[in-house]
PDB file of C-alpha atoms in Angstrom:
ATOM      1  CA  UNK A   1     -34.253 -47.504 -85.033  1.00  0.00           C
ATOM      2  CA  UNK A   2     -32.149 -44.738 -86.268  1.00  0.00           C
ATOM      3  CA  UNK A   3     -32.575 -40.913 -86.472  1.00  0.00           C
ATOM      4  CA  UNK A   4     -31.198 -38.790 -84.410  1.00  0.00           C
ATOM      5  CA  UNK A   5     -29.667 -39.499 -81.118  1.00  0.00           C
ATOM      6  CA  UNK A   6     -28.537 -36.108 -78.569  1.00  0.00           C
ATOM      7  CA  UNK A   7     -25.092 -37.187 -75.940  1.00  0.00           C
ATOM      8  CA  UNK A   8     -24.762 -34.567 -73.726  1.00  0.00           C
ATOM      9  CA  UNK A   9     -21.348 -34.680 -71.296  1.00  0.00           C
ATOM     10  CA  UNK A  10     -20.177 -36.300 -74.986  1.00  0.00           C
ATOM     11  CA  UNK A  11     -16.697 -34.965 -74.529  1.00  0.00           C
ATOM     12  CA  UNK A  12     -14.900 -37.321 -73.026  1.00  0.00           C
ATOM     13  CA  UNK A  13     -15.619 -40.796 -70.803  1.00  0.00           C
ATOM     14  CA  UNK A  14     -19.319 -42.700 -70.878  1.00  0.00           C
ATOM     15  CA  UNK A  15     -20.399 -39.692 -73.050  1.00  0.00           C
ATOM     16  CA  UNK A  16     -17.808 -39.807 -75.928  1.00  0.00           C
ATOM     17  CA  UNK A  17     -18.117 -43.557 -75.955  1.00  0.00           C
ATOM     18  CA  UNK A  18     -21.503 -43.827 -76.692  1.00  0.00           C
ATOM     19  CA  UNK A  19     -21.184 -41.176 -79.606  1.00  0.00           C
ATOM     20  CA  UNK A  20     -18.813 -43.309 -81.354  1.00  0.00           C
ATOM     21  CA  UNK A  21     -21.206 -46.668 -80.511  1.00  0.00           C
ATOM     22  CA  UNK A  22     -24.165 -45.081 -81.626  1.00  0.00           C
ATOM     23  CA  UNK A  23     -22.549 -43.732 -85.123  1.00  0.00           C
ATOM     24  CA  UNK A  24     -21.622 -47.050 -85.752  1.00  0.00           C
ATOM     25  CA  UNK A  25     -25.363 -47.887 -85.648  1.00  0.00           C
ATOM     26  CA  UNK A  26     -25.961 -45.237 -88.273  1.00  0.00           C
ATOM     27  CA  UNK A  27     -27.541 -42.501 -85.963  1.00  0.00           C
ATOM     28  CA  UNK A  28     -26.947 -39.176 -86.867  1.00  0.00           C
ATOM     29  CA  UNK A  29     -24.643 -38.020 -83.348  1.00  0.00           C
ATOM     30  CA  UNK A  30     -25.292 -34.764 -81.448  1.00  0.00           C
ATOM     31  CA  UNK A  31     -22.364 -33.815 -79.502  1.00  0.00           C
ATOM     32  CA  UNK A  32     -23.323 -32.027 -76.179  1.00  0.00           C
ATOM     33  CA  UNK A  33     -20.685 -30.611 -73.601  1.00  0.00           C
ATOM     34  CA  UNK A  34     -18.851 -27.472 -72.445  1.00  0.00           C
ATOM     35  CA  UNK A  35     -15.653 -28.568 -73.856  1.00  0.00           C
ATOM     36  CA  UNK A  36     -15.959 -27.341 -77.830  1.00  0.00           C
ATOM     37  CA  UNK A  37     -12.374 -28.055 -79.093  1.00  0.00           C
ATOM     38  CA  UNK A  38     -13.042 -31.867 -78.158  1.00  0.00           C
ATOM     39  CA  UNK A  39     -16.429 -32.191 -79.424  1.00  0.00           C
ATOM     40  CA  UNK A  40     -15.348 -30.996 -82.943  1.00  0.00           C
ATOM     41  CA  UNK A  41     -12.415 -32.975 -83.018  1.00  0.00           C
ATOM     42  CA  UNK A  42     -14.728 -36.349 -82.034  1.00  0.00           C
ATOM     43  CA  UNK A  43     -17.831 -34.814 -83.972  1.00  0.00           C
ATOM     44  CA  UNK A  44     -15.106 -34.593 -87.168  1.00  0.00           C
ATOM     45  CA  UNK A  45     -13.897 -38.465 -86.526  1.00  0.00           C
ATOM     46  CA  UNK A  46     -17.167 -39.678 -86.201  1.00  0.00           C
ATOM     47  CA  UNK A  47     -19.588 -37.501 -88.317  1.00  0.00           C
ATOM     48  CA  UNK A  48     -21.697 -36.396 -85.875  1.00  0.00           C
ATOM     49  CA  UNK A  49     -22.358 -32.088 -85.029  1.00  0.00           C
ATOM     50  CA  UNK A  50     -20.949 -30.257 -82.122  1.00  0.00           C
ATOM     51  CA  UNK A  51     -23.279 -28.140 -79.488  1.00  0.00           C
ATOM     52  CA  UNK A  52     -22.078 -26.433 -76.823  1.00  0.00           C
ATOM     53  CA  UNK A  53     -23.820 -27.042 -73.718  1.00  0.00           C
ATOM     54  CA  UNK A  54     -23.417 -26.346 -70.051  1.00  0.00           C
ATOM     55  CA  UNK A  55     -26.667 -28.873 -68.388  1.00  0.00           C
ATOM     56  CA  UNK A  56     -26.761 -26.497 -65.283  1.00  0.00           C
ATOM     57  CA  UNK A  57     -27.943 -23.286 -67.336  1.00  0.00           C
ATOM     58  CA  UNK A  58     -31.300 -23.506 -68.755  1.00  0.00           C
ATOM     59  CA  UNK A  59     -30.652 -20.529 -71.507  1.00  0.00           C
ATOM     60  CA  UNK A  60     -27.729 -23.289 -72.583  1.00  0.00           C
ATOM     61  CA  UNK A  61     -30.129 -25.966 -72.921  1.00  0.00           C
ATOM     62  CA  UNK A  62     -32.666 -24.060 -74.690  1.00  0.00           C
ATOM     63  CA  UNK A  63     -30.135 -23.164 -77.036  1.00  0.00           C
ATOM     64  CA  UNK A  64     -29.562 -26.646 -77.631  1.00  0.00           C
ATOM     65  CA  UNK A  65     -33.061 -27.421 -78.699  1.00  0.00           C
ATOM     66  CA  UNK A  66     -33.711 -24.908 -80.833  1.00  0.00           C
ATOM     67  CA  UNK A  67     -30.344 -25.830 -83.111  1.00  0.00           C
ATOM     68  CA  UNK A  68     -31.915 -29.252 -83.515  1.00  0.00           C
ATOM     69  CA  UNK A  69     -35.238 -30.367 -85.724  1.00  0.00           C
ATOM     70  CA  UNK A  70     -35.413 -33.556 -84.256  1.00  0.00           C
ATOM     71  CA  UNK A  71     -34.581 -35.505 -81.145  1.00  0.00           C
ATOM     72  CA  UNK A  72     -35.168 -39.922 -81.317  1.00  0.00           C
ATOM     73  CA  UNK A  73     -33.032 -40.471 -78.707  1.00  0.00           C
ATOM     74  CA  UNK A  74     -32.010 -39.024 -75.941  1.00  0.00           C
ATOM     75  CA  UNK A  75     -28.508 -39.884 -73.952  1.00  0.00           C
ATOM     76  CA  UNK A  76     -28.492 -38.487 -70.278  1.00  0.00           C
ATOM     77  CA  UNK A  77     -25.143 -38.643 -69.735  1.00  0.00           C
ATOM     78  CA  UNK A  78     -23.755 -35.320 -67.917  1.00  0.00           C
ATOM     79  CA  UNK A  79     -23.082 -35.780 -64.824  1.00  0.00           C
ATOM     80  CA  UNK A  80     -20.039 -36.684 -61.651  1.00  0.00           C
ATOM     81  CA  UNK A  81     -19.574 -36.568 -58.017  1.00  0.00           C
ATOM     82  CA  UNK A  82     -17.639 -34.104 -56.830  1.00  0.00           C
ATOM     83  CA  UNK A  83     -15.704 -34.813 -53.624  1.00  0.00           C
ATOM     84  CA  UNK A  84     -15.765 -37.505 -50.809  1.00  0.00           C
ATOM     85  CA  UNK A  85     -15.736 -35.740 -47.655  1.00  0.00           C
ATOM     86  CA  UNK A  86     -18.376 -37.264 -45.048  1.00  0.00           C
ATOM     87  CA  UNK A  87     -21.655 -35.893 -44.150  1.00  0.00           C
ATOM     88  CA  UNK A  88     -20.045 -34.604 -41.119  1.00  0.00           C
ATOM     89  CA  UNK A  89     -17.475 -32.259 -43.403  1.00  0.00           C
ATOM     90  CA  UNK A  90     -18.853 -32.078 -46.178  1.00  0.00           C
ATOM     91  CA  UNK A  91     -19.069 -28.466 -47.531  1.00  0.00           C
ATOM     92  CA  UNK A  92     -22.564 -27.773 -48.805  1.00  0.00           C
ATOM     93  CA  UNK A  93     -21.347 -26.094 -52.175  1.00  0.00           C
ATOM     94  CA  UNK A  94     -20.546 -29.057 -53.501  1.00  0.00           C
ATOM     95  CA  UNK A  95     -23.914 -30.656 -52.408  1.00  0.00           C
ATOM     96  CA  UNK A  96     -25.441 -27.822 -54.361  1.00  0.00           C
ATOM     97  CA  UNK A  97     -23.295 -28.438 -57.482  1.00  0.00           C
ATOM     98  CA  UNK A  98     -24.271 -32.240 -57.046  1.00  0.00           C
ATOM     99  CA  UNK A  99     -27.896 -31.839 -56.934  1.00  0.00           C
ATOM    100  CA  UNK A 100     -26.986 -29.020 -60.113  1.00  0.00           C
ATOM    101  CA  UNK A 101     -25.126 -31.229 -62.290  1.00  0.00           C
ATOM    102  CA  UNK A 102     -26.618 -34.532 -62.054  1.00  0.00           C
ATOM    103  CA  UNK A 103     -30.328 -34.268 -61.051  1.00  0.00           C
ATOM    104  CA  UNK A 104     -31.307 -30.666 -62.356  1.00  0.00           C
ATOM    105  CA  UNK A 105     -28.959 -30.964 -65.594  1.00  0.00           C
ATOM    106  CA  UNK A 106     -30.997 -33.868 -66.251  1.00  0.00           C
ATOM    107  CA  UNK A 107     -34.310 -32.409 -65.608  1.00  0.00           C
ATOM    108  CA  UNK A 108     -33.724 -29.228 -67.647  1.00  0.00           C
ATOM    109  CA  UNK A 109     -32.820 -30.829 -70.731  1.00  0.00           C
ATOM    110  CA  UNK A 110     -35.132 -33.737 -70.636  1.00  0.00           C
ATOM    111  CA  UNK A 111     -37.843 -30.592 -70.361  1.00  0.00           C
ATOM    112  CA  UNK A 112     -36.245 -28.928 -72.988  1.00  0.00           C
ATOM    113  CA  UNK A 113     -36.324 -32.236 -75.322  1.00  0.00           C
ATOM    114  CA  UNK A 114     -39.019 -33.562 -74.826  1.00  0.00           C
ATOM    115  CA  UNK A 115     -41.609 -32.286 -77.642  1.00  0.00           C
ATOM    116  CA  UNK A 116     -38.868 -33.015 -80.218  1.00  0.00           C
ATOM    117  CA  UNK A 117     -38.984 -37.035 -78.936  1.00  0.00           C
ATOM    118  CA  UNK A 118     -42.380 -36.753 -78.932  1.00  0.00           C
ATOM    119  CA  UNK A 119     -42.794 -35.552 -82.310  1.00  0.00           C
ATOM    120  CA  UNK A 120     -40.273 -38.165 -83.451  1.00  0.00           C
ATOM    121  CA  UNK A 121     -43.494 -40.720 -82.863  1.00  0.00           C
ATOM    122  CA  UNK A 122     -41.015 -43.506 -81.141  1.00  0.00           C
ATOM    123  CA  UNK A 123     -38.498 -42.006 -79.705  1.00  0.00           C
ATOM    124  CA  UNK A 124     -35.453 -42.916 -76.259  1.00  0.00           C
ATOM    125  CA  UNK A 125     -34.547 -41.503 -73.161  1.00  0.00           C
ATOM    126  CA  UNK A 126     -31.405 -42.888 -71.848  1.00  0.00           C
ATOM    127  CA  UNK A 127     -30.021 -41.801 -68.213  1.00  0.00           C
ATOM    128  CA  UNK A 128     -26.981 -43.010 -66.372  1.00  0.00           C
ATOM    129  CA  UNK A 129     -27.540 -43.391 -63.024  1.00  0.00           C
ATOM    130  CA  UNK A 130     -24.897 -45.129 -61.084  1.00  0.00           C
ATOM    131  CA  UNK A 131     -25.125 -47.657 -58.627  1.00  0.00           C
ATOM    132  CA  UNK A 132     -24.559 -44.848 -56.012  1.00  0.00           C
ATOM    133  CA  UNK A 133     -28.423 -44.836 -56.685  1.00  0.00           C
ATOM    134  CA  UNK A 134     -28.882 -47.732 -55.617  1.00  0.00           C
ATOM    135  CA  UNK A 135     -26.413 -48.208 -52.266  1.00  0.00           C
ATOM    136  CA  UNK A 136     -25.038 -45.932 -50.007  1.00  0.00           C
ATOM    137  CA  UNK A 137     -21.276 -46.114 -49.068  1.00  0.00           C
ATOM    138  CA  UNK A 138     -19.333 -43.324 -46.356  1.00  0.00           C
ATOM    139  CA  UNK A 139     -17.872 -40.814 -48.434  1.00  0.00           C
ATOM    140  CA  UNK A 140     -20.203 -40.825 -50.618  1.00  0.00           C
ATOM    141  CA  UNK A 141     -23.200 -38.759 -49.946  1.00  0.00           C
ATOM    142  CA  UNK A 142     -23.607 -35.855 -51.852  1.00  0.00           C
ATOM    143  CA  UNK A 143     -22.982 -38.203 -55.273  1.00  0.00           C
ATOM    144  CA  UNK A 144     -25.250 -40.615 -53.478  1.00  0.00           C
ATOM    145  CA  UNK A 145     -27.879 -38.406 -52.581  1.00  0.00           C
ATOM    146  CA  UNK A 146     -27.963 -36.856 -56.478  1.00  0.00           C
ATOM    147  CA  UNK A 147     -28.169 -40.139 -57.992  1.00  0.00           C
ATOM    148  CA  UNK A 148     -30.750 -41.601 -55.674  1.00  0.00           C
ATOM    149  CA  UNK A 149     -32.974 -38.490 -57.081  1.00  0.00           C
ATOM    150  CA  UNK A 150     -31.860 -38.657 -60.257  1.00  0.00           C
ATOM    151  CA  UNK A 151     -33.076 -41.990 -60.293  1.00  0.00           C
ATOM    152  CA  UNK A 152     -36.515 -41.269 -58.821  1.00  0.00           C
ATOM    153  CA  UNK A 153     -36.485 -38.837 -61.525  1.00  0.00           C
ATOM    154  CA  UNK A 154     -36.355 -41.256 -64.391  1.00  0.00           C
ATOM    155  CA  UNK A 155     -38.633 -43.485 -62.761  1.00  0.00           C
ATOM    156  CA  UNK A 156     -41.441 -40.664 -61.761  1.00  0.00           C
ATOM    157  CA  UNK A 157     -40.801 -39.653 -65.836  1.00  0.00           C
ATOM    158  CA  UNK A 158     -41.845 -43.544 -67.214  1.00  0.00           C
ATOM    159  CA  UNK A 159     -45.085 -43.609 -64.953  1.00  0.00           C
ATOM    160  CA  UNK A 160     -46.409 -40.304 -66.049  1.00  0.00           C
ATOM    161  CA  UNK A 161     -45.560 -41.199 -70.264  1.00  0.00           C
ATOM    162  CA  UNK A 162     -47.221 -43.871 -69.896  1.00  0.00           C
ATOM    163  CA  UNK A 163     -49.661 -43.754 -72.924  1.00  0.00           C
ATOM    164  CA  UNK A 164     -46.944 -42.947 -74.526  1.00  0.00           C
ATOM    165  CA  UNK A 165     -44.460 -44.171 -77.423  1.00  0.00           C
ATOM    166  CA  UNK A 166     -41.505 -42.830 -75.427  1.00  0.00           C
ATOM    167  CA  UNK A 167     -38.418 -45.534 -73.494  1.00  0.00           C
ATOM    168  CA  UNK A 168     -37.752 -44.569 -70.554  1.00  0.00           C
ATOM    169  CA  UNK A 169     -34.244 -46.396 -69.591  1.00  0.00           C
ATOM    170  CA  UNK A 170     -31.651 -46.563 -66.659  1.00  0.00           C
ATOM    171  CA  UNK A 171     -28.362 -47.536 -66.772  1.00  0.00           C
ATOM    172  CA  UNK A 172     -26.500 -48.137 -63.604  1.00  0.00           C
ATOM    173  CA  UNK A 173     -22.965 -48.389 -64.118  1.00  0.00           C
ATOM    174  CA  UNK A 174     -20.874 -49.890 -61.227  1.00  0.00           C
ATOM    175  CA  UNK A 175     -17.002 -49.526 -61.048  1.00  0.00           C
ATOM    176  CA  UNK A 176     -15.468 -47.887 -64.898  1.00  0.00           C
ATOM    177  CA  UNK A 177     -12.238 -46.598 -64.963  1.00  0.00           C
ATOM    178  CA  UNK A 178     -12.178 -43.182 -67.300  1.00  0.00           C
ATOM    179  CA  UNK A 179     -10.195 -40.703 -67.704  1.00  0.00           C
ATOM    180  CA  UNK A 180     -11.464 -38.152 -65.355  1.00  0.00           C
ATOM    181  CA  UNK A 181     -14.351 -39.580 -63.563  1.00  0.00           C
ATOM    182  CA  UNK A 182     -11.783 -40.316 -60.397  1.00  0.00           C
ATOM    183  CA  UNK A 183      -9.523 -37.410 -60.977  1.00  0.00           C
ATOM    184  CA  UNK A 184     -12.312 -35.150 -60.609  1.00  0.00           C
ATOM    185  CA  UNK A 185     -14.264 -36.452 -57.580  1.00  0.00           C
ATOM    186  CA  UNK A 186     -10.525 -36.438 -56.340  1.00  0.00           C
ATOM    187  CA  UNK A 187     -10.027 -32.719 -57.498  1.00  0.00           C
ATOM    188  CA  UNK A 188      -7.454 -33.796 -59.408  1.00  0.00           C
ATOM    189  CA  UNK A 189      -5.095 -36.064 -56.955  1.00  0.00           C
ATOM    190  CA  UNK A 190      -3.981 -38.382 -59.132  1.00  0.00           C
ATOM    191  CA  UNK A 191      -2.857 -40.763 -56.491  1.00  0.00           C
ATOM    192  CA  UNK A 192      -6.316 -40.902 -54.668  1.00  0.00           C
ATOM    193  CA  UNK A 193      -7.596 -41.159 -58.278  1.00  0.00           C
ATOM    194  CA  UNK A 194      -5.776 -44.662 -59.225  1.00  0.00           C
ATOM    195  CA  UNK A 195      -5.988 -45.864 -55.364  1.00  0.00           C
ATOM    196  CA  UNK A 196      -9.807 -46.927 -56.332  1.00  0.00           C
ATOM    197  CA  UNK A 197      -8.546 -49.190 -58.618  1.00  0.00           C
ATOM    198  CA  UNK A 198      -5.758 -50.624 -57.523  1.00  0.00           C
ATOM    199  CA  UNK A 199      -5.482 -54.637 -57.886  1.00  0.00           C
ATOM    200  CA  UNK A 200      -9.299 -54.133 -59.672  1.00  0.00           C
ATOM    201  CA  UNK A 201      -8.361 -56.814 -62.837  1.00  0.00           C
ATOM    202  CA  UNK A 202     -10.118 -55.073 -65.256  1.00  0.00           C
ATOM    203  CA  UNK A 203     -13.175 -52.339 -64.120  1.00  0.00           C
ATOM    204  CA  UNK A 204     -15.552 -51.612 -66.739  1.00  0.00           C
ATOM    205  CA  UNK A 205     -14.485 -48.788 -69.154  1.00  0.00           C
ATOM    206  CA  UNK A 206     -16.547 -46.570 -71.506  1.00  0.00           C
ATOM    207  CA  UNK A 207     -16.873 -48.715 -74.192  1.00  0.00           C
ATOM    208  CA  UNK A 208     -18.393 -51.029 -72.251  1.00  0.00           C
ATOM    209  CA  UNK A 209     -21.209 -48.573 -70.398  1.00  0.00           C
ATOM    210  CA  UNK A 210     -21.488 -47.322 -73.867  1.00  0.00           C
ATOM    211  CA  UNK A 211     -22.174 -51.505 -75.460  1.00  0.00           C
ATOM    212  CA  UNK A 212     -25.125 -51.519 -72.877  1.00  0.00           C
ATOM    213  CA  UNK A 213     -26.065 -48.178 -73.777  1.00  0.00           C
ATOM    214  CA  UNK A 214     -26.203 -49.090 -77.613  1.00  0.00           C
ATOM    215  CA  UNK A 215     -28.099 -52.363 -76.916  1.00  0.00           C
ATOM    216  CA  UNK A 216     -31.616 -50.838 -74.580  1.00  0.00           C
ATOM    217  CA  UNK A 217     -31.274 -48.072 -77.821  1.00  0.00           C
ATOM    218  CA  UNK A 218     -31.392 -50.665 -80.617  1.00  0.00           C
ATOM    219  CA  UNK A 219     -33.916 -53.559 -79.511  1.00  0.00           C
ATOM    220  CA  UNK A 220     -37.480 -52.726 -81.065  1.00  0.00           C
ATOM    221  CA  UNK A 221     -39.282 -50.188 -80.032  1.00  0.00           C
ATOM    222  CA  UNK A 222     -41.874 -51.515 -78.313  1.00  0.00           C
ATOM    223  CA  UNK A 223     -39.017 -53.464 -75.440  1.00  0.00           C
ATOM    224  CA  UNK A 224     -37.868 -50.970 -72.678  1.00  0.00           C
ATOM    225  CA  UNK A 225     -35.414 -52.134 -70.415  1.00  0.00           C
ATOM    226  CA  UNK A 226     -36.521 -50.127 -66.944  1.00  0.00           C
ATOM    227  CA  UNK A 227     -33.403 -50.432 -64.598  1.00  0.00           C
ATOM    228  CA  UNK A 228     -30.200 -52.127 -66.025  1.00  0.00           C
ATOM    229  CA  UNK A 229     -27.301 -52.180 -63.372  1.00  0.00           C
ATOM    230  CA  UNK A 230     -24.249 -53.643 -64.945  1.00  0.00           C
ATOM    231  CA  UNK A 231     -20.683 -53.758 -62.441  1.00  0.00           C
ATOM    232  CA  UNK A 232     -16.803 -55.618 -63.437  1.00  0.00           C
ATOM    233  CA  UNK A 233     -17.291 -59.316 -62.134  1.00  0.00           C
ATOM    234  CA  UNK A 234     -14.792 -57.913 -60.029  1.00  0.00           C
ATOM    235  CA  UNK A 235     -17.175 -56.188 -58.397  1.00  0.00           C
ATOM    236  CA  UNK A 236     -19.593 -58.127 -56.429  1.00  0.00           C
ATOM    237  CA  UNK A 237     -21.741 -54.450 -54.495  1.00  0.00           C
ATOM    238  CA  UNK A 238     -20.728 -51.128 -53.723  1.00  0.00           C
ATOM    239  CA  UNK A 239     -18.756 -52.598 -51.075  1.00  0.00           C
ATOM    240  CA  UNK A 240     -17.385 -55.608 -52.294  1.00  0.00           C
ATOM    241  CA  UNK A 241     -14.607 -55.733 -54.764  1.00  0.00           C
ATOM    242  CA  UNK A 242     -12.104 -58.221 -55.333  1.00  0.00           C
ATOM    243  CA  UNK A 243      -8.435 -57.111 -55.351  1.00  0.00           C
ATOM    244  CA  UNK A 244      -6.374 -59.136 -57.370  1.00  0.00           C
ATOM    245  CA  UNK A 245      -5.897 -61.515 -60.375  1.00  0.00           C
ATOM    246  CA  UNK A 246      -8.702 -63.251 -61.626  1.00  0.00           C
ATOM    247  CA  UNK A 247      -8.784 -63.320 -65.209  1.00  0.00           C
ATOM    248  CA  UNK A 248      -5.545 -64.922 -67.904  1.00  0.00           C
ATOM    249  CA  UNK A 249      -3.588 -62.714 -69.254  1.00  0.00           C
ATOM    250  CA  UNK A 250      -3.762 -61.929 -72.747  1.00  0.00           C
ATOM    251  CA  UNK A 251      -1.857 -64.561 -74.338  1.00  0.00           C
ATOM    252  CA  UNK A 252      -1.860 -67.097 -71.551  1.00  0.00           C
ATOM    253  CA  UNK A 253      -4.231 -70.117 -72.998  1.00  0.00           C
TER     254      UNK A 253
END
């Protein structure tokens, strides 16, 4: 199945990697995010189309929908973590922003593009949540709560679309090292961001998650991957991470 795919949060990280990967499969890729300079560069690279999008702004989302005449696949990727404070000290504004980006943003885009997805005949909605949608951890209150809510929305949507030829897929990545996720979470503190991955032998990278997206989308249209949890081998659980060598270095026999 090919056609038009819309990827939100496509200016960096998993979104950009997913756009590249699906373009290789022959999709007409629509890249949507706020940073148009990055979007235009990537669109030029892969032969895609760049459209500005702020998922928290319903007018911006409506403008995206009105600019499209087709959508076969929606990849709800836009999201992120804000801060790592405890529930006791967390700023309610950070919690609000976390829900606006991760939950309401996914809601806005899904609602706006559902008419086009229905018109496509067979369609797929892929939403990137997180292993934080399944397991809580200290300092993750706002992000985990938002991702739990996003996961609940995906599950509800799948029930409500039963009887229509639209697949609803949730992909929940664990530890993924990208250029911005942890840096944004720790408000630009590069040392704190680097410490998350310190000593971890081969955390996931954006391209690993993009492969998962491409696999779920590329399956026959009657096959739905309800939930796919993907972690690096070094991360056995949210709270269990091995720090130290695991794999031979490149060039070793």
